[in-house]
Coordinates of C-alpha atoms in Angstrom, one line a residue:
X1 CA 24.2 112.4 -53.0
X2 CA 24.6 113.8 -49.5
X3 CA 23.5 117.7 -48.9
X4 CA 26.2 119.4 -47.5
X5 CA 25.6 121.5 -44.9
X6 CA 27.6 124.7 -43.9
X7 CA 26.9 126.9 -40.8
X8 CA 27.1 130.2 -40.4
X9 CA 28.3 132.2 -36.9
X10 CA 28.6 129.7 -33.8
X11 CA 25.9 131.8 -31.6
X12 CA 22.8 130.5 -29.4
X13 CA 20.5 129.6 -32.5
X14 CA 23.1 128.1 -34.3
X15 CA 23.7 125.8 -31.6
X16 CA 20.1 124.9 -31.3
X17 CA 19.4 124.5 -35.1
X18 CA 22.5 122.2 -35.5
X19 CA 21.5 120.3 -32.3
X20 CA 17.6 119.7 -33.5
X21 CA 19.5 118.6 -37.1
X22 CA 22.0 116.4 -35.6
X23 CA 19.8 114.8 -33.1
X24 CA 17.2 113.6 -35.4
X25 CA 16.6 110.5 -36.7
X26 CA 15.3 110.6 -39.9
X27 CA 16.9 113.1 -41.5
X28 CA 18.1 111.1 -44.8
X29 CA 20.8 111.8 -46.7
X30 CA 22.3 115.2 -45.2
X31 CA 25.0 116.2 -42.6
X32 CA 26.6 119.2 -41.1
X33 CA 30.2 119.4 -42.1
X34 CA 31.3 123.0 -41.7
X35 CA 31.1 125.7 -39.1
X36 CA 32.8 129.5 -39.3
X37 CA 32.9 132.7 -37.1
X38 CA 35.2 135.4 -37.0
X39 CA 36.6 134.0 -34.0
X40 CA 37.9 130.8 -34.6
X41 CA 38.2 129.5 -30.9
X42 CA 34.3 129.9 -30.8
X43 CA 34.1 128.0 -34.1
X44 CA 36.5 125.3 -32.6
X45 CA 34.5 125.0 -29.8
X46 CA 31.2 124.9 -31.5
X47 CA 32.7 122.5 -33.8
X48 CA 34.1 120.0 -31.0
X49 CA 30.7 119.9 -29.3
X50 CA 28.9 119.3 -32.1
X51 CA 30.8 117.0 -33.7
X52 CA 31.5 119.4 -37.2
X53 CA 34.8 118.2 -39.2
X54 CA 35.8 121.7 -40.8
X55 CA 36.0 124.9 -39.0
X56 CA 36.6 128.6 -41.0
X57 CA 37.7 131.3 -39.6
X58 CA 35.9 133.9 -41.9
X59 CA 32.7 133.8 -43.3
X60 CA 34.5 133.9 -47.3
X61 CA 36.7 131.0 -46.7
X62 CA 33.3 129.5 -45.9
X63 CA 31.7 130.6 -48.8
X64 CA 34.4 129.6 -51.0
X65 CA 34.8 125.9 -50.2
X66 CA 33.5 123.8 -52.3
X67 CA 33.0 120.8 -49.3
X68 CA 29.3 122.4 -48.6
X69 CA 25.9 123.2 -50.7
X70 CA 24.1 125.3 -48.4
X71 CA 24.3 127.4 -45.5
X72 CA 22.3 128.2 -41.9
X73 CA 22.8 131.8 -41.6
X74 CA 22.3 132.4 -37.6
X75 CA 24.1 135.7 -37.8
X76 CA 23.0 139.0 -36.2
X77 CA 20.2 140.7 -38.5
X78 CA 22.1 143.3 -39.5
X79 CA 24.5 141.1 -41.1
X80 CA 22.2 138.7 -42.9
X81 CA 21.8 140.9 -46.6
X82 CA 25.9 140.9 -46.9
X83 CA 25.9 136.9 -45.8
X84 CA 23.3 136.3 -48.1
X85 CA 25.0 137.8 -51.6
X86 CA 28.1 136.3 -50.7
X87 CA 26.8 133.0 -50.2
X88 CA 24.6 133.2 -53.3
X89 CA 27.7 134.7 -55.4
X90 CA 29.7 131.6 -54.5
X91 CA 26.9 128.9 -55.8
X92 CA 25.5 128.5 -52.2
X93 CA 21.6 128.0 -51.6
X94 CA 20.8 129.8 -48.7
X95 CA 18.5 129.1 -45.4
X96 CA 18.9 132.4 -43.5
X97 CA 17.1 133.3 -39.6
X98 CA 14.4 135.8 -39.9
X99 CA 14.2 138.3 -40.3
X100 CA 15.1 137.9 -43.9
X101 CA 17.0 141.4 -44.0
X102 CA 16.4 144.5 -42.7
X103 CA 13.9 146.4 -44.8
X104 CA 11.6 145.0 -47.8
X105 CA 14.3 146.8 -50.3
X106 CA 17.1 144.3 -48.7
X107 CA 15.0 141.0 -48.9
X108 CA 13.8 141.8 -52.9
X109 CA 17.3 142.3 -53.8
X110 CA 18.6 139.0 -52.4
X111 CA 15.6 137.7 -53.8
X112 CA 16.7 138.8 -57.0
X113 CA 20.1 137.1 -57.0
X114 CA 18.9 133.9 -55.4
X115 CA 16.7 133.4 -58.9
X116 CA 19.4 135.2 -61.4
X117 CA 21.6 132.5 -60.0
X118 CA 18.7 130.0 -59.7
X119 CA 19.6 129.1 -56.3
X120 CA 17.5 127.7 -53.4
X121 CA 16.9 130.6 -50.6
X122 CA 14.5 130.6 -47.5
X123 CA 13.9 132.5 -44.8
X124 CA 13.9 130.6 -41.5
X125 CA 10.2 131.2 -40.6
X126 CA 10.4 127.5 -38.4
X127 CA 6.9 128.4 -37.5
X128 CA 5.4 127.0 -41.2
X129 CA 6.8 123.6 -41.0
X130 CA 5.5 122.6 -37.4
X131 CA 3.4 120.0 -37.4
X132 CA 0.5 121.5 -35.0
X133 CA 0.8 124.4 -37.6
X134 CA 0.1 121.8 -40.4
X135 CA -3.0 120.6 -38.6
X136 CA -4.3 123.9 -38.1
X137 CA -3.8 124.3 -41.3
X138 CA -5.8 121.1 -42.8
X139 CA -8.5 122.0 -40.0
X140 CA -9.1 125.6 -41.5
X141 CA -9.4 124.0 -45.2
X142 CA -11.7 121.7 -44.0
X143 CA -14.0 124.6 -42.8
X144 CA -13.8 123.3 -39.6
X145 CA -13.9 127.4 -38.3
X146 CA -15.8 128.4 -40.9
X147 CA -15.1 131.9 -42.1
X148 CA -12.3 133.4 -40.0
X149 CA -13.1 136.7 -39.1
X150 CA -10.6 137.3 -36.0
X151 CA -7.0 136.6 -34.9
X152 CA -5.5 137.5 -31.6
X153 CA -1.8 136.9 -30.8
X154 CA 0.4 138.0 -28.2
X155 CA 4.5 137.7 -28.0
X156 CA 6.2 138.8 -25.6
X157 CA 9.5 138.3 -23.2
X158 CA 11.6 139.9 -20.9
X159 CA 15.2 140.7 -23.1
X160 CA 18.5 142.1 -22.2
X161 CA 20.1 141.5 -25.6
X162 CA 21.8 143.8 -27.4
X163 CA 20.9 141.9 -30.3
X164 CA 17.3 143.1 -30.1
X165 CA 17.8 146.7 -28.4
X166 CA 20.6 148.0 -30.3
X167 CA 19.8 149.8 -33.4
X168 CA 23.4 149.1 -34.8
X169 CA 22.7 145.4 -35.3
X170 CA 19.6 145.7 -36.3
X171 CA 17.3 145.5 -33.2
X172 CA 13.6 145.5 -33.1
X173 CA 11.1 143.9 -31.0
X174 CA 9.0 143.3 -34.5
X175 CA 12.0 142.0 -36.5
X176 CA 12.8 139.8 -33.6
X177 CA 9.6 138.2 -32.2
X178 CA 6.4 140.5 -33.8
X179 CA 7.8 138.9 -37.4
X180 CA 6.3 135.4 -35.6
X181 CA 2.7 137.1 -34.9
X182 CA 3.0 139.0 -38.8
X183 CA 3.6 135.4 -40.1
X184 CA 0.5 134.0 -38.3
X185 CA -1.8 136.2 -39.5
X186 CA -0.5 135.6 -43.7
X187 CA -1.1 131.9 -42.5
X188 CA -4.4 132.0 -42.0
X189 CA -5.4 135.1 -43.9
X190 CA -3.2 134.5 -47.5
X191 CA -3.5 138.0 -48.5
X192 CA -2.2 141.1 -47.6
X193 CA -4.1 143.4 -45.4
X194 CA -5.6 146.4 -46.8
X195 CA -4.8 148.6 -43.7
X196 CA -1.8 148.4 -40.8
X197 CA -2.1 150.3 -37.8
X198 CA 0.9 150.2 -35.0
X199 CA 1.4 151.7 -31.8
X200 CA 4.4 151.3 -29.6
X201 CA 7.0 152.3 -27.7
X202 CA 10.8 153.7 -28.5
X203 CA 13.9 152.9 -26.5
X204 CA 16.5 155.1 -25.7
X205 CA 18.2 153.9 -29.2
X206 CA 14.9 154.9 -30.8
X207 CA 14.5 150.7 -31.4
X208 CA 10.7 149.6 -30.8
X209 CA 10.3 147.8 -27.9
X210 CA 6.7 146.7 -27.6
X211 CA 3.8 147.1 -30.0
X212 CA 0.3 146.5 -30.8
X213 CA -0.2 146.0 -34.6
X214 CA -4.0 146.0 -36.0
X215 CA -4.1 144.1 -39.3
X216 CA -7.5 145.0 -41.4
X217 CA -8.4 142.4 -44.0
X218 CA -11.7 143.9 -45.1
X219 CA -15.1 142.4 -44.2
X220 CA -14.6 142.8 -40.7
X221 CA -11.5 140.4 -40.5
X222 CA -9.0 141.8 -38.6
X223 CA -5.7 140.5 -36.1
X224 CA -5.0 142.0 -33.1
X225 CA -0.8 141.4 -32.3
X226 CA 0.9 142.1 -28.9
X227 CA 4.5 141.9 -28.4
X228 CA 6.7 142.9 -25.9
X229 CA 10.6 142.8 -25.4
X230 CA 10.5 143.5 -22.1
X231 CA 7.1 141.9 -20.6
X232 CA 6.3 138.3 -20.7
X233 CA 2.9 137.6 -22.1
X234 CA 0.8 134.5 -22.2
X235 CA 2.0 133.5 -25.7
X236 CA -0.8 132.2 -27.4
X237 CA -2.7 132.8 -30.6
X238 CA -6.3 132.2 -31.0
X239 CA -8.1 132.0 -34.4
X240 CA -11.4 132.6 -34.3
X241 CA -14.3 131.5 -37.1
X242 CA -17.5 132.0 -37.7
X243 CA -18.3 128.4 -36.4
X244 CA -15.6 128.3 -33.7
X245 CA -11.9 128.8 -32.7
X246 CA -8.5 127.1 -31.9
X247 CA -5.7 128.2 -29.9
X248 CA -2.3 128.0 -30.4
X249 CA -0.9 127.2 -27.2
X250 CA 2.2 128.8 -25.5
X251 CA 4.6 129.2 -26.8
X252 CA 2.7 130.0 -30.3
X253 CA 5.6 130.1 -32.2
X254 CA 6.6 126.9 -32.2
X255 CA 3.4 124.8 -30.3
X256 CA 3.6 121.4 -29.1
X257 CA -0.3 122.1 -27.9
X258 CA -3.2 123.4 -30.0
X259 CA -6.7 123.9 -28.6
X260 CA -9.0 122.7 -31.3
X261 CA -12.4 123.3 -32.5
X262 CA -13.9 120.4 -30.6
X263 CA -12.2 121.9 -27.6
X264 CA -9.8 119.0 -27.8
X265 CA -6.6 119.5 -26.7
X266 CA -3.2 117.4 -29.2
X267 CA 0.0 117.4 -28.2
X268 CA 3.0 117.1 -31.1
X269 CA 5.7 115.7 -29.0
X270 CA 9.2 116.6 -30.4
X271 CA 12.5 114.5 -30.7
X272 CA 14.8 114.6 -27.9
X273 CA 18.5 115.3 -27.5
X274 CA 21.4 114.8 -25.2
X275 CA 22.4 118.3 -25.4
X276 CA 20.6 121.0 -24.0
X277 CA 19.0 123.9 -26.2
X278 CA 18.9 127.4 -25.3
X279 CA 15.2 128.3 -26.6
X280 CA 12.2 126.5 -25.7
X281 CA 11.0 123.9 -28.5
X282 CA 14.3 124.3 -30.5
X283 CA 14.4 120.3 -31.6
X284 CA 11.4 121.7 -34.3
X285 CA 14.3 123.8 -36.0
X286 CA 14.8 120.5 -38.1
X287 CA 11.4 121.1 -39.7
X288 CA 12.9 123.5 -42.3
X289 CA 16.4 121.8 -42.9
X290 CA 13.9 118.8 -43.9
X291 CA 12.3 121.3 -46.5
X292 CA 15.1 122.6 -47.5
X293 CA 16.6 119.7 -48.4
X294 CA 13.3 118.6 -49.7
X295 CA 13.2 121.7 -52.2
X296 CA 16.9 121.6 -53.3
X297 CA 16.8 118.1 -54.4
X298 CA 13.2 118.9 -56.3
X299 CA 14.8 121.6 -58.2
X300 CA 12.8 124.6 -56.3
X301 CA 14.6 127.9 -55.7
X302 CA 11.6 128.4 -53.1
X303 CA 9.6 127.0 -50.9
X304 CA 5.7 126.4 -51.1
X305 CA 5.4 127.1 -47.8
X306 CA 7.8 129.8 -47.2
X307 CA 7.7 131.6 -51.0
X308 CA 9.5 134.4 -51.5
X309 CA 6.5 136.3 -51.9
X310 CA 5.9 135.9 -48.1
X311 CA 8.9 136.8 -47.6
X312 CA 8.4 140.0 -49.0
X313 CA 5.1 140.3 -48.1
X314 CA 6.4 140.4 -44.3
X315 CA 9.0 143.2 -44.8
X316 CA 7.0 145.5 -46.3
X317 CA 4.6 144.4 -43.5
X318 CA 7.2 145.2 -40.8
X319 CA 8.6 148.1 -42.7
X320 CA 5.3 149.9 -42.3
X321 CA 5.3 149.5 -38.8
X322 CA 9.0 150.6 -37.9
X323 CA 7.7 153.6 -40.3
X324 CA 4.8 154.2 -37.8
X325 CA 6.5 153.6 -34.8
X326 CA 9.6 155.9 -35.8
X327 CA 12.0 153.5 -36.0
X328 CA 14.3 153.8 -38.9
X329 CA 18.0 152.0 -40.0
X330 CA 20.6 153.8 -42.3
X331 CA 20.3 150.6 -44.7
X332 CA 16.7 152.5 -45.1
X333 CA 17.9 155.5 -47.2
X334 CA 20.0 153.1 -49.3
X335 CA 19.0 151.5 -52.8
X336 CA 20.4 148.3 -53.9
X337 CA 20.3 146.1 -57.2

């Protein structure tokens, strides 16, 4: 039976996630059939270029068709808790951007709902289901670095988007691109560190817009994260064991070149497309609407290699440093089922 796909807001990663999905090959049985934004010209729009047979005008009517089975949330990160419940409350499993929610409170609740209604729900980490990622992966099992003992990962780029320096949708340099270095470290490390240390800087809307974030593991393991919103960094990541190290070559958060042990450097080309993306190395968005699709028709509510423990696990992890940094939301002082 064919997985029904419904997306959600017709914005930049919208476009590139349905372009990466449409334009590859061997998706199987699965197709995009619905698109809605508050402004249906944009969904029209989105919808003619991409080839999408329904269009909504609000996010409900979307929710409350019964043509789709699950949803790409690509909305702005203040809105993703509200899209969530409403998908989830209208039988809808859910893939929704990172990050997650807004604050570790957030993300448990919807958490909470995806399983009361035993639905599928993922954050959109794309990171975890890169191939070069796998192979680092298998590489570190192997012992290949021996014990790990170091990370270092920098992040950063030059932004203008209100989307990341506006408190009022949610901004945050660490919600926005530090989640990518957060992620890398629970990779490798699969535990949570016993000590976070952040120091940053504020913008004028008292949003963080560059930090350094020390993660402490114990026994001497540690990563060492840079990310910037308004400085453009080399974006690698190195991991470094005790019988060597392999580098994640720019851009890290989505590679198609790793550095490994044997100093070799692989390439993992990805598929191409006639349309254009707006983000570098979008065509690997498909990765995770392969294991989504992969998990739904398993019977999982959650992904192996995006549980909803890390999930969690990286709120709290970014709640502690907006909490050190200073940088708080309103949805902070709220409680929620």
């Amino acid at each position: 039976m064919t997985l029904r796909w419904g997306i959600v807001t017709a914005g930049k990663i919208s476009n590139d996630f349905v372009n990466a999905f449409n334009s590859y090959p061997e998706k199987g049985d699965q197709e995009i059939v619905a698109v809605a934004a508050r402004n249906k010209d944009r969904a029209e729009e989105f919808a003619k270029l991409h080839s999408i047979a329904k269009v909504f005008d609000s996010y409900q009517a979307l929710a409350n068709s019964s043509d789709i089975d699950v949803v790409y949330i690509g909305a702005l990160n203040n809105d993703h808790y509200g899209l969530c419940k409403m998908f989830l409350e209208n039988g809808k499993h859910v893939l929704c951007e990172k990050p997650f929610c807004l604050n570790a409170k957030q993300t448990q609740s919807v958490i909470n709902l995806a399983r009361k209604k035993n639905l599928f729900i993922m954050e959109a980490v794309w990171t975890r289901f890169s191939p070069a990622y796998i192979d680092v992966e298998k590489e570190i099992e192997a012992g290949a670095l021996g014990e790990i003992r170091f990370i270092e990962g920098n992040f950063g780029i030059y932004c203008e988007s209100d989307r990341v320096l506006k408190k009022e949708y949610g901004g945050s340099t660490v919600l926005d691109i530090g989640i990518y270095l957060l992620q890398l470290s629970q990779y490798v490390f699969k535990e949570e560190p016993k000590n976070v240390t952040a120091v940053g800087k504020l913008n004028d809307e008292g949003v963080d817009e560059s930090e350094t974030i020390i993660l402490d593991y114990g026994n001497g393991r540690r990563a060492v994260l840079n990310t910037q919103s308004g400085l453009v960094l080399k974006n690698n990541a190195t991991i470094y064991g005790t019988k060597g190290r392999i580098t994640i070559e720019d851009p890290f958060h989505f590679p198609d070149k790793v550095t490994h042990v044997d100093g070799s450097l692989r390439t993992y080309p990805l598929h191409t497309s006639k349309l254009p993306y707006v983000y570098g190395n979008s065509a690997g968005l498909v990765y995770q609407a392969l294991e989504v699709a992969r998990c739904i028709r398993a019977g999982l509510i959650e992904s192996p290699r995006m549980s909803h423990k890390e999930t969690v696990v990286l709120a709290k992890l970014m709640d502690t440093v907006r909490s050190q940094l200073g940088v708080h939301y309103d949805a902070d002082d709220e409680e929620y089922p």
